Amino acid sequence: MTKAKEYIHDFIPENIIPNKKGKNLNGFRFYDINGADYPSITTVLSVQNQEGLIQWRERVGAQAADWEARRAAIRGKQLHTIVENHLNNIDNSTQVKNVLPLGLFRLMRPYLEKIDNIKLIERVLYSKHLTVAGQVDCVADYDGKLSVIDFKSSNRWKKEEYVENYFLQTTAYATMYEELVKKKVEQIVILIAGEDGSMTEWIKDPADYKGKLVKAIKDFYDYFEKTHQKKKEE
């Protein structure tokens, strides 16, 4: 049996990136950043595809949609736990009873071997410039380049046009990291393991997505203000 890789950790201390906690605000996830409420980047991007989500729910029915959303969330959380433990040099995969996330991890593992010099795992970042926050999966060297790395699961392989929100999300994390740590992130990396046996590695330049990210954040704030005002009037 091949010996498991021992990952090197070079964690960013809490005096540079203090721990922050999330909260619910009018049905949206926000973080308290030094007294200011910053929306989660995943919440920001969730309003981008609302029309498609509504159409999907109408097509499959509310009950089936809720069931699938819960199933996907559980699958993603379990995969993240296995990956996080693996990167922390903890092998508890034999204790995983659900074979699906374990299978997805095995698809992803060869790509995880490209990771080293880990700076952050599952830490909250924020940007005062963008006025957003969020919990990044991993910041580390990937093939020798400082990268924001995101671990995803899916039902099947997806075209690039369907995963652009992932590029915006990781670009936001890259901007947050650069602002807080003063180190340039060279690339964003998305690893997607599919239930159909597919495994996709996307590597992008975050500079290509900053314009769309800024627009998405503005769109969210406009949407949030309208929603907040509507609730006040009710």
mmCIF file of N, CA and C in Angstrom, residues 27-149:
data_model
loop_
_atom_site.group_PDB
_atom_site.id
_atom_site.type_symbol
_atom_site.label_atom_id
_atom_site.label_comp_id
_atom_site.label_asym_id
_atom_site.label_seq_id
_atom_site.Cartn_x
_atom_site.Cartn_y
_atom_site.Cartn_z
ATOM 1 N N GLY A 27 -33.192 36.272 6.717
ATOM 2 C CA GLY A 27 -33.164 35.077 5.878
ATOM 3 C C GLY A 27 -31.895 34.904 5.070
ATOM 4 N N PHE A 28 -30.922 35.801 5.265
ATOM 5 C CA PHE A 28 -29.650 35.714 4.555
ATOM 6 C C PHE A 28 -28.523 35.511 5.564
ATOM 7 N N ARG A 29 -27.441 34.842 5.120
ATOM 8 C CA ARG A 29 -26.300 34.608 6.002
ATOM 9 C C ARG A 29 -25.325 35.784 5.919
ATOM 10 N N PHE A 30 -25.015 36.345 7.078
ATOM 11 C CA PHE A 30 -24.078 37.451 7.198
ATOM 12 C C PHE A 30 -23.012 37.107 8.236
ATOM 13 N N TYR A 31 -21.926 37.876 8.217
ATOM 14 C CA TYR A 31 -20.883 37.763 9.236
ATOM 15 C C TYR A 31 -20.686 39.127 9.893
ATOM 16 N N ASP A 32 -20.475 39.117 11.211
ATOM 17 C CA ASP A 32 -20.180 40.342 11.947
ATOM 18 C C ASP A 32 -18.685 40.614 11.827
ATOM 19 N N ILE A 33 -18.334 41.609 11.051
ATOM 20 C CA ILE A 33 -16.938 41.977 10.838
ATOM 21 C C ILE A 33 -16.685 43.322 11.507
ATOM 22 N N ASN A 34 -16.185 43.260 12.723
ATOM 23 C CA ASN A 34 -15.854 44.469 13.487
ATOM 24 C C ASN A 34 -17.037 45.433 13.569
ATOM 25 N N GLY A 35 -18.216 44.863 13.833
ATOM 26 C CA GLY A 35 -19.409 45.681 13.999
ATOM 27 C C GLY A 35 -20.201 45.934 12.731
ATOM 28 N N ALA A 36 -19.672 45.522 11.588
ATOM 29 C CA ALA A 36 -20.386 45.694 10.313
ATOM 30 C C ALA A 36 -20.886 44.333 9.832
ATOM 31 N N ASP A 37 -22.049 44.313 9.187
ATOM 32 C CA ASP A 37 -22.616 43.065 8.672
ATOM 33 C C ASP A 37 -22.213 42.871 7.219
ATOM 34 N N TYR A 38 -21.422 41.834 6.957
ATOM 35 C CA TYR A 38 -20.996 41.496 5.604
ATOM 36 C C TYR A 38 -21.703 40.214 5.168
ATOM 37 N N PRO A 39 -22.350 40.219 4.001
ATOM 38 C CA PRO A 39 -23.020 39.000 3.548
ATOM 39 C C PRO A 39 -22.015 37.917 3.160
ATOM 40 N N SER A 40 -22.424 36.680 3.355
ATOM 41 C CA SER A 40 -21.627 35.546 2.889
ATOM 42 C C SER A 40 -21.570 35.563 1.372
ATOM 43 N N ILE A 41 -20.419 35.257 0.805
ATOM 44 C CA ILE A 41 -20.282 35.262 -0.656
ATOM 45 C C ILE A 41 -21.184 34.200 -1.287
ATOM 46 N N THR A 42 -21.411 33.083 -0.600
ATOM 47 C CA THR A 42 -22.322 32.069 -1.149
ATOM 48 C C THR A 42 -23.752 32.598 -1.186
ATOM 49 N N THR A 43 -24.120 33.385 -0.173
ATOM 50 C CA THR A 43 -25.437 34.020 -0.158
ATOM 51 C C THR A 43 -25.545 35.042 -1.285
ATOM 52 N N VAL A 44 -24.488 35.825 -1.468
ATOM 53 C CA VAL A 44 -24.461 36.822 -2.547
ATOM 54 C C VAL A 44 -24.710 36.163 -3.896
ATOM 55 N N LEU A 45 -24.019 35.063 -4.146
ATOM 56 C CA LEU A 45 -24.105 34.412 -5.453
ATOM 57 C C LEU A 45 -25.373 33.585 -5.614
ATOM 58 N N SER A 46 -26.034 33.252 -4.503
ATOM 59 C CA SER A 46 -27.245 32.430 -4.590
ATOM 60 C C SER A 46 -28.378 33.161 -5.299
ATOM 61 N N VAL A 47 -28.367 34.488 -5.261
ATOM 62 C CA VAL A 47 -29.449 35.231 -5.913
ATOM 63 C C VAL A 47 -29.233 35.336 -7.419
ATOM 64 N N GLN A 48 -28.038 34.922 -7.898
ATOM 65 C CA GLN A 48 -27.742 35.024 -9.325
ATOM 66 C C GLN A 48 -28.548 34.025 -10.156
ATOM 67 N N ASN A 49 -28.867 32.870 -9.542
ATOM 68 C CA ASN A 49 -29.520 31.812 -10.315
ATOM 69 C C ASN A 49 -30.905 31.497 -9.776
ATOM 70 N N GLN A 50 -31.551 32.496 -9.206
ATOM 71 C CA GLN A 50 -32.860 32.249 -8.599
ATOM 72 C C GLN A 50 -33.902 31.796 -9.616
ATOM 73 N N GLU A 51 -33.869 32.414 -10.786
ATOM 74 C CA GLU A 51 -34.867 32.055 -11.814
ATOM 75 C C GLU A 51 -34.721 30.597 -12.222
ATOM 76 N N GLY A 52 -33.468 30.147 -12.432
ATOM 77 C CA GLY A 52 -33.237 28.752 -12.795
ATOM 78 C C GLY A 52 -33.647 27.804 -11.691
ATOM 79 N N LEU A 53 -33.408 28.203 -10.439
ATOM 80 C CA LEU A 53 -33.784 27.369 -9.300
ATOM 81 C C LEU A 53 -35.299 27.247 -9.183
ATOM 82 N N ILE A 54 -35.991 28.354 -9.402
ATOM 83 C CA ILE A 54 -37.463 28.335 -9.354
ATOM 84 C C ILE A 54 -38.022 27.429 -10.441
ATOM 85 N N GLN A 55 -37.465 27.515 -11.634
ATOM 86 C CA GLN A 55 -37.920 26.660 -12.741
ATOM 87 C C GLN A 55 -37.677 25.188 -12.438
ATOM 88 N N TRP A 56 -36.518 24.889 -11.851
ATOM 89 C CA TRP A 56 -36.213 23.498 -11.486
ATOM 90 C C TRP A 56 -37.192 22.986 -10.437
ATOM 91 N N ARG A 57 -37.501 23.792 -9.422
ATOM 92 C CA ARG A 57 -38.439 23.375 -8.375
ATOM 93 C C ARG A 57 -39.830 23.139 -8.956
ATOM 94 N N GLU A 58 -40.236 23.982 -9.892
ATOM 95 C CA GLU A 58 -41.548 23.803 -10.518
ATOM 96 C C GLU A 58 -41.575 22.531 -11.361
ATOM 97 N N ARG A 59 -40.437 22.216 -11.985
ATOM 98 C CA ARG A 59 -40.366 21.047 -12.859
ATOM 99 C C ARG A 59 -40.415 19.726 -12.065
ATOM 100 N N VAL A 60 -39.669 19.670 -10.964
ATOM 101 C CA VAL A 60 -39.576 18.406 -10.210
ATOM 102 C C VAL A 60 -40.553 18.343 -9.041
ATOM 103 N N GLY A 61 -41.085 19.494 -8.639
ATOM 104 C CA GLY A 61 -41.984 19.532 -7.497
ATOM 105 C C GLY A 61 -41.244 19.933 -6.229
ATOM 106 N N ALA A 62 -41.941 20.629 -5.333
ATOM 107 C CA ALA A 62 -41.305 21.164 -4.127
ATOM 108 C C ALA A 62 -40.742 20.064 -3.232
ATOM 109 N N GLN A 63 -41.484 18.978 -3.072
ATOM 110 C CA GLN A 63 -41.035 17.909 -2.174
ATOM 111 C C GLN A 63 -39.758 17.253 -2.688
ATOM 112 N N ALA A 64 -39.727 16.941 -3.979
ATOM 113 C CA ALA A 64 -38.537 16.323 -4.567
ATOM 114 C C ALA A 64 -37.356 17.297 -4.545
ATOM 115 N N ALA A 65 -37.626 18.580 -4.785
ATOM 116 C CA ALA A 65 -36.561 19.580 -4.780
ATOM 117 C C ALA A 65 -35.941 19.719 -3.393
ATOM 118 N N ASP A 66 -36.793 19.746 -2.369
ATOM 119 C CA ASP A 66 -36.293 19.855 -0.995
ATOM 120 C C ASP A 66 -35.462 18.627 -0.629
ATOM 121 N N TRP A 67 -35.941 17.453 -1.036
ATOM 122 C CA TRP A 67 -35.217 16.202 -0.742
ATOM 123 C C TRP A 67 -33.846 16.205 -1.407
ATOM 124 N N GLU A 68 -33.796 16.602 -2.660
ATOM 125 C CA GLU A 68 -32.521 16.606 -3.393
ATOM 126 C C GLU A 68 -31.569 17.653 -2.825
ATOM 127 N N ALA A 69 -32.097 18.804 -2.437
ATOM 128 C CA ALA A 69 -31.247 19.851 -1.855
ATOM 129 C C ALA A 69 -30.620 19.370 -0.553
ATOM 130 N N ARG A 70 -31.415 18.688 0.281
ATOM 131 C CA ARG A 70 -30.881 18.146 1.538
ATOM 132 C C ARG A 70 -29.838 17.071 1.267
ATOM 133 N N ARG A 71 -30.127 16.204 0.304
ATOM 134 C CA ARG A 71 -29.199 15.118 -0.026
ATOM 135 C C ARG A 71 -27.863 15.675 -0.506
ATOM 136 N N ALA A 72 -27.913 16.670 -1.383
ATOM 137 C CA ALA A 72 -26.690 17.271 -1.911
ATOM 138 C C ALA A 72 -25.906 17.981 -0.811
ATOM 139 N N ALA A 73 -26.622 18.637 0.102
ATOM 140 C CA ALA A 73 -25.953 19.343 1.197
ATOM 141 C C ALA A 73 -25.240 18.362 2.122
ATOM 142 N N ILE A 74 -25.896 17.247 2.436
ATOM 143 C CA ILE A 74 -25.289 16.225 3.295
ATOM 144 C C ILE A 74 -24.077 15.614 2.604
ATOM 145 N N ARG A 75 -24.229 15.306 1.322
ATOM 146 C CA ARG A 75 -23.120 14.740 0.531
ATOM 147 C C ARG A 75 -21.917 15.682 0.545
ATOM 148 N N GLY A 76 -22.164 16.960 0.304
ATOM 149 C CA GLY A 76 -21.082 17.928 0.272
ATOM 150 C C GLY A 76 -20.408 18.087 1.624
ATOM 151 N N LYS A 77 -21.206 18.111 2.688
ATOM 152 C CA LYS A 77 -20.639 18.258 4.033
ATOM 153 C C LYS A 77 -19.777 17.057 4.402
ATOM 154 N N GLN A 78 -20.252 15.860 4.067
ATOM 155 C CA GLN A 78 -19.488 14.655 4.385
ATOM 156 C C GLN A 78 -18.184 14.590 3.590
ATOM 157 N N LEU A 79 -18.241 14.979 2.309
ATOM 158 C CA LEU A 79 -17.021 15.004 1.499
ATOM 159 C C LEU A 79 -16.030 16.009 2.070
ATOM 160 N N HIS A 80 -16.512 17.195 2.448
ATOM 161 C CA HIS A 80 -15.636 18.217 3.009
ATOM 162 C C HIS A 80 -14.961 17.731 4.291
ATOM 163 N N THR A 81 -15.701 17.001 5.119
ATOM 164 C CA THR A 81 -15.132 16.494 6.368
ATOM 165 C C THR A 81 -13.992 15.524 6.087
ATOM 166 N N ILE A 82 -14.195 14.623 5.122
ATOM 167 C CA ILE A 82 -13.146 13.654 4.780
ATOM 168 C C ILE A 82 -11.927 14.375 4.221
ATOM 169 N N VAL A 83 -12.146 15.333 3.320
ATOM 170 C CA VAL A 83 -11.037 16.076 2.710
ATOM 171 C C VAL A 83 -10.295 16.887 3.766
ATOM 172 N N GLU A 84 -11.036 17.569 4.639
ATOM 173 C CA GLU A 84 -10.408 18.386 5.677
ATOM 174 C C GLU A 84 -9.533 17.519 6.588
ATOM 175 N N ASN A 85 -10.053 16.378 7.010
ATOM 176 C CA ASN A 85 -9.264 15.470 7.843
ATOM 177 C C ASN A 85 -8.014 14.997 7.104
ATOM 178 N N HIS A 86 -8.185 14.678 5.832
ATOM 179 C CA HIS A 86 -7.059 14.204 5.018
ATOM 180 C C HIS A 86 -5.958 15.260 4.949
ATOM 181 N N LEU A 87 -6.342 16.509 4.716
ATOM 182 C CA LEU A 87 -5.358 17.583 4.619
ATOM 183 C C LEU A 87 -4.716 17.898 5.967
ATOM 184 N N ASN A 88 -5.409 17.527 7.047
ATOM 185 C CA ASN A 88 -4.852 17.679 8.390
ATOM 186 C C ASN A 88 -4.088 16.430 8.835
ATOM 187 N N ASN A 89 -3.813 15.553 7.857
ATOM 188 C CA ASN A 89 -3.057 14.317 8.104
ATOM 189 C C ASN A 89 -3.775 13.379 9.076
ATOM 190 N N ILE A 90 -5.107 13.385 9.005
ATOM 191 C CA ILE A 90 -5.936 12.481 9.805
ATOM 192 C C ILE A 90 -6.696 11.572 8.850
ATOM 193 N N ASP A 91 -6.511 10.280 8.963
ATOM 194 C CA ASP A 91 -7.209 9.341 8.085
ATOM 195 C C ASP A 91 -8.310 8.648 8.877
ATOM 196 N N ASN A 92 -9.537 9.133 8.708
ATOM 197 C CA ASN A 92 -10.673 8.477 9.350
ATOM 198 C C ASN A 92 -11.656 7.951 8.316
ATOM 199 N N SER A 93 -11.163 7.753 7.089
ATOM 200 C CA SER A 93 -12.037 7.307 5.998
ATOM 201 C C SER A 93 -12.653 5.947 6.285
ATOM 202 N N THR A 94 -11.960 5.118 7.076
ATOM 203 C CA THR A 94 -12.503 3.784 7.382
ATOM 204 C C THR A 94 -13.724 3.872 8.282
ATOM 205 N N GLN A 95 -13.915 5.028 8.932
ATOM 206 C CA GLN A 95 -15.059 5.205 9.825
ATOM 207 C C GLN A 95 -16.283 5.757 9.097
ATOM 208 N N VAL A 96 -16.104 6.129 7.834
ATOM 209 C CA VAL A 96 -17.212 6.685 7.059
ATOM 210 C C VAL A 96 -18.146 5.570 6.620
ATOM 211 N N LYS A 97 -19.399 5.671 7.013
ATOM 212 C CA LYS A 97 -20.371 4.625 6.705
ATOM 213 C C LYS A 97 -21.053 4.843 5.354
ATOM 214 N N ASN A 98 -21.130 6.097 4.919
ATOM 215 C CA ASN A 98 -21.761 6.411 3.638
ATOM 216 C C ASN A 98 -20.724 6.262 2.529
ATOM 217 N N VAL A 99 -20.936 5.306 1.652
ATOM 218 C CA VAL A 99 -19.918 5.015 0.634
ATOM 219 C C VAL A 99 -19.850 6.101 -0.440
ATOM 220 N N LEU A 100 -20.914 6.878 -0.613
ATOM 221 C CA LEU A 100 -20.922 7.890 -1.677
ATOM 222 C C LEU A 100 -19.854 8.960 -1.471
ATOM 223 N N PRO A 101 -19.822 9.678 -0.323
ATOM 224 C CA PRO A 101 -18.766 10.695 -0.160
ATOM 225 C C PRO A 101 -17.375 10.071 -0.138
ATOM 226 N N LEU A 102 -17.251 8.842 0.331
ATOM 227 C CA LEU A 102 -15.956 8.174 0.325
ATOM 228 C C LEU A 102 -15.499 7.912 -1.104
ATOM 229 N N GLY A 103 -16.450 7.511 -1.960
ATOM 230 C CA GLY A 103 -16.125 7.308 -3.373
ATOM 231 C C GLY A 103 -15.723 8.602 -4.058
ATOM 232 N N LEU A 104 -16.417 9.695 -3.724
ATOM 233 C CA LEU A 104 -16.077 10.993 -4.293
ATOM 234 C C LEU A 104 -14.683 11.434 -3.834
ATOM 235 N N PHE A 105 -14.369 11.159 -2.573
ATOM 236 C CA PHE A 105 -13.036 11.487 -2.048
ATOM 237 C C PHE A 105 -11.953 10.721 -2.804
ATOM 238 N N ARG A 106 -12.207 9.471 -3.103
ATOM 239 C CA ARG A 106 -11.210 8.666 -3.821
ATOM 240 C C ARG A 106 -10.991 9.191 -5.239
ATOM 241 N N LEU A 107 -12.042 9.729 -5.845
ATOM 242 C CA LEU A 107 -11.884 10.373 -7.150
ATOM 243 C C LEU A 107 -11.004 11.614 -7.040
ATOM 244 N N MET A 108 -11.182 12.344 -5.954
ATOM 245 C CA MET A 108 -10.501 13.624 -5.766
ATOM 246 C C MET A 108 -9.076 13.463 -5.234
ATOM 247 N N ARG A 109 -8.794 12.364 -4.594
ATOM 248 C CA ARG A 109 -7.525 12.231 -3.864
ATOM 249 C C ARG A 109 -6.271 12.477 -4.719
ATOM 250 N N PRO A 110 -6.182 11.974 -5.951
ATOM 251 C CA PRO A 110 -4.971 12.259 -6.746
ATOM 252 C C PRO A 110 -4.723 13.758 -6.943
ATOM 253 N N TYR A 111 -5.789 14.546 -6.984
ATOM 254 C CA TYR A 111 -5.653 15.992 -7.148
ATOM 255 C C TYR A 111 -5.258 16.654 -5.824
ATOM 256 N N LEU A 112 -5.703 16.085 -4.712
ATOM 257 C CA LEU A 112 -5.306 16.598 -3.404
ATOM 258 C C LEU A 112 -3.808 16.444 -3.187
ATOM 259 N N GLU A 113 -3.220 15.454 -3.854
ATOM 260 C CA GLU A 113 -1.777 15.231 -3.732
ATOM 261 C C GLU A 113 -0.970 16.407 -4.283
ATOM 262 N N LYS A 114 -1.612 17.272 -5.083
ATOM 263 C CA LYS A 114 -0.920 18.444 -5.635
ATOM 264 C C LYS A 114 -0.842 19.593 -4.624
ATOM 265 N N ILE A 115 -1.503 19.432 -3.489
ATOM 266 C CA ILE A 115 -1.580 20.478 -2.473
ATOM 267 C C ILE A 115 -0.420 20.356 -1.487
ATOM 268 N N ASP A 116 0.114 21.499 -1.068
ATOM 269 C CA ASP A 116 1.126 21.521 -0.002
ATOM 270 C C ASP A 116 1.244 22.927 0.564
ATOM 271 N N ASN A 117 2.044 23.049 1.627
ATOM 272 C CA ASN A 117 2.238 24.342 2.299
ATOM 273 C C ASN A 117 0.894 25.017 2.571
ATOM 274 N N ILE A 118 0.060 24.324 3.316
ATOM 275 C CA ILE A 118 -1.319 24.754 3.552
ATOM 276 C C ILE A 118 -1.361 25.949 4.495
ATOM 277 N N LYS A 119 -2.034 27.015 4.057
ATOM 278 C CA LYS A 119 -2.148 28.258 4.838
ATOM 279 C C LYS A 119 -3.435 28.305 5.653
ATOM 280 N N LEU A 120 -4.531 27.870 5.044
ATOM 281 C CA LEU A 120 -5.837 27.909 5.701
ATOM 282 C C LEU A 120 -6.657 26.697 5.309
ATOM 283 N N ILE A 121 -7.428 26.170 6.253
ATOM 284 C CA ILE A 121 -8.439 25.153 5.974
ATOM 285 C C ILE A 121 -9.707 25.554 6.718
ATOM 286 N N GLU A 122 -10.799 25.723 5.970
ATOM 287 C CA GLU A 122 -12.103 26.060 6.554
ATOM 288 C C GLU A 122 -11.998 27.245 7.524
ATOM 289 N N ARG A 123 -11.569 28.397 7.007
ATOM 290 C CA ARG A 123 -11.469 29.611 7.821
ATOM 291 C C ARG A 123 -12.281 30.732 7.184
ATOM 292 N N VAL A 124 -12.837 31.570 8.025
ATOM 293 C CA VAL A 124 -13.628 32.706 7.549
ATOM 294 C C VAL A 124 -12.690 33.841 7.141
ATOM 295 N N LEU A 125 -12.906 34.342 5.933
ATOM 296 C CA LEU A 125 -12.182 35.493 5.402
ATOM 297 C C LEU A 125 -13.174 36.618 5.154
ATOM 298 N N TYR A 126 -12.665 37.820 4.968
ATOM 299 C CA TYR A 126 -13.549 38.943 4.647
ATOM 300 C C TYR A 126 -12.763 40.019 3.915
ATOM 301 N N SER A 127 -13.498 40.879 3.242
ATOM 302 C CA SER A 127 -12.884 41.995 2.522
ATOM 303 C C SER A 127 -13.663 43.263 2.818
ATOM 304 N N LYS A 128 -12.981 44.250 3.365
ATOM 305 C CA LYS A 128 -13.625 45.549 3.597
ATOM 306 C C LYS A 128 -13.840 46.285 2.278
ATOM 307 N N HIS A 129 -13.015 45.949 1.293
ATOM 308 C CA HIS A 129 -13.168 46.575 -0.025
ATOM 309 C C HIS A 129 -14.421 46.055 -0.733
ATOM 310 N N LEU A 130 -14.606 44.733 -0.703
ATOM 311 C CA LEU A 130 -15.773 44.133 -1.355
ATOM 312 C C LEU A 130 -17.006 44.135 -0.456
ATOM 313 N N THR A 131 -16.813 44.310 0.850
ATOM 314 C CA THR A 131 -17.869 44.220 1.867
ATOM 315 C C THR A 131 -18.603 42.885 1.800
ATOM 316 N N VAL A 132 -17.830 41.801 1.725
ATOM 317 C CA VAL A 132 -18.367 40.443 1.792
ATOM 318 C C VAL A 132 -17.431 39.604 2.645
ATOM 319 N N ALA A 133 -17.924 38.438 3.071
ATOM 320 C CA ALA A 133 -17.132 37.505 3.865
ATOM 321 C C ALA A 133 -17.483 36.097 3.423
ATOM 322 N N GLY A 134 -16.832 35.113 4.014
ATOM 323 C CA GLY A 134 -17.153 33.726 3.678
ATOM 324 C C GLY A 134 -16.089 32.771 4.182
ATOM 325 N N GLN A 135 -16.453 31.509 4.235
ATOM 326 C CA GLN A 135 -15.547 30.478 4.738
ATOM 327 C C GLN A 135 -14.893 29.746 3.575
ATOM 328 N N VAL A 136 -13.589 29.914 3.452
ATOM 329 C CA VAL A 136 -12.843 29.304 2.348
ATOM 330 C C VAL A 136 -12.525 27.859 2.680
ATOM 331 N N ASP A 137 -12.548 27.001 1.663
ATOM 332 C CA ASP A 137 -12.194 25.593 1.875
ATOM 333 C C ASP A 137 -10.716 25.445 2.193
ATOM 334 N N CYS A 138 -9.861 26.030 1.345
ATOM 335 C CA CYS A 138 -8.421 25.836 1.510
ATOM 336 C C CYS A 138 -7.653 26.923 0.762
ATOM 337 N N VAL A 139 -6.594 27.402 1.394
ATOM 338 C CA VAL A 139 -5.597 28.230 0.707
ATOM 339 C C VAL A 139 -4.260 27.534 0.897
ATOM 340 N N ALA A 140 -3.597 27.224 -0.206
ATOM 341 C CA ALA A 140 -2.356 26.453 -0.150
ATOM 342 C C ALA A 140 -1.648 26.542 -1.487
ATOM 343 N N ASP A 141 -0.474 25.969 -1.557
ATOM 344 C CA ASP A 141 0.192 25.803 -2.851
ATOM 345 C C ASP A 141 -0.479 24.652 -3.599
ATOM 346 N N TYR A 142 -0.750 24.869 -4.879
ATOM 347 C CA TYR A 142 -1.304 23.818 -5.738
ATOM 348 C C TYR A 142 -0.407 23.751 -6.961
ATOM 349 N N ASP A 143 0.288 22.647 -7.108
ATOM 350 C CA ASP A 143 1.318 22.537 -8.149
ATOM 351 C C ASP A 143 2.333 23.677 -8.027
ATOM 352 N N GLY A 144 2.629 24.053 -6.775
ATOM 353 C CA GLY A 144 3.662 25.043 -6.525
ATOM 354 C C GLY A 144 3.219 26.488 -6.594
ATOM 355 N N LYS A 145 1.915 26.755 -6.845
ATOM 356 C CA LYS A 145 1.416 28.128 -6.942
ATOM 357 C C LYS A 145 0.401 28.387 -5.833
ATOM 358 N N LEU A 146 0.525 29.556 -5.179
ATOM 359 C CA LEU A 146 -0.417 29.898 -4.122
ATOM 360 C C LEU A 146 -1.821 29.993 -4.711
ATOM 361 N N SER A 147 -2.739 29.227 -4.130
ATOM 362 C CA SER A 147 -4.060 29.054 -4.733
ATOM 363 C C SER A 147 -5.157 29.070 -3.674
ATOM 364 N N VAL A 148 -6.328 29.533 -4.088
ATOM 365 C CA VAL A 148 -7.562 29.277 -3.348
ATOM 366 C C VAL A 148 -8.171 28.023 -3.963
ATOM 367 N N ILE A 149 -8.441 27.021 -3.128
ATOM 368 C CA ILE A 149 -8.899 25.726 -3.622
ATOM 369 C C ILE A 149 -10.263 25.417 -3.031
#
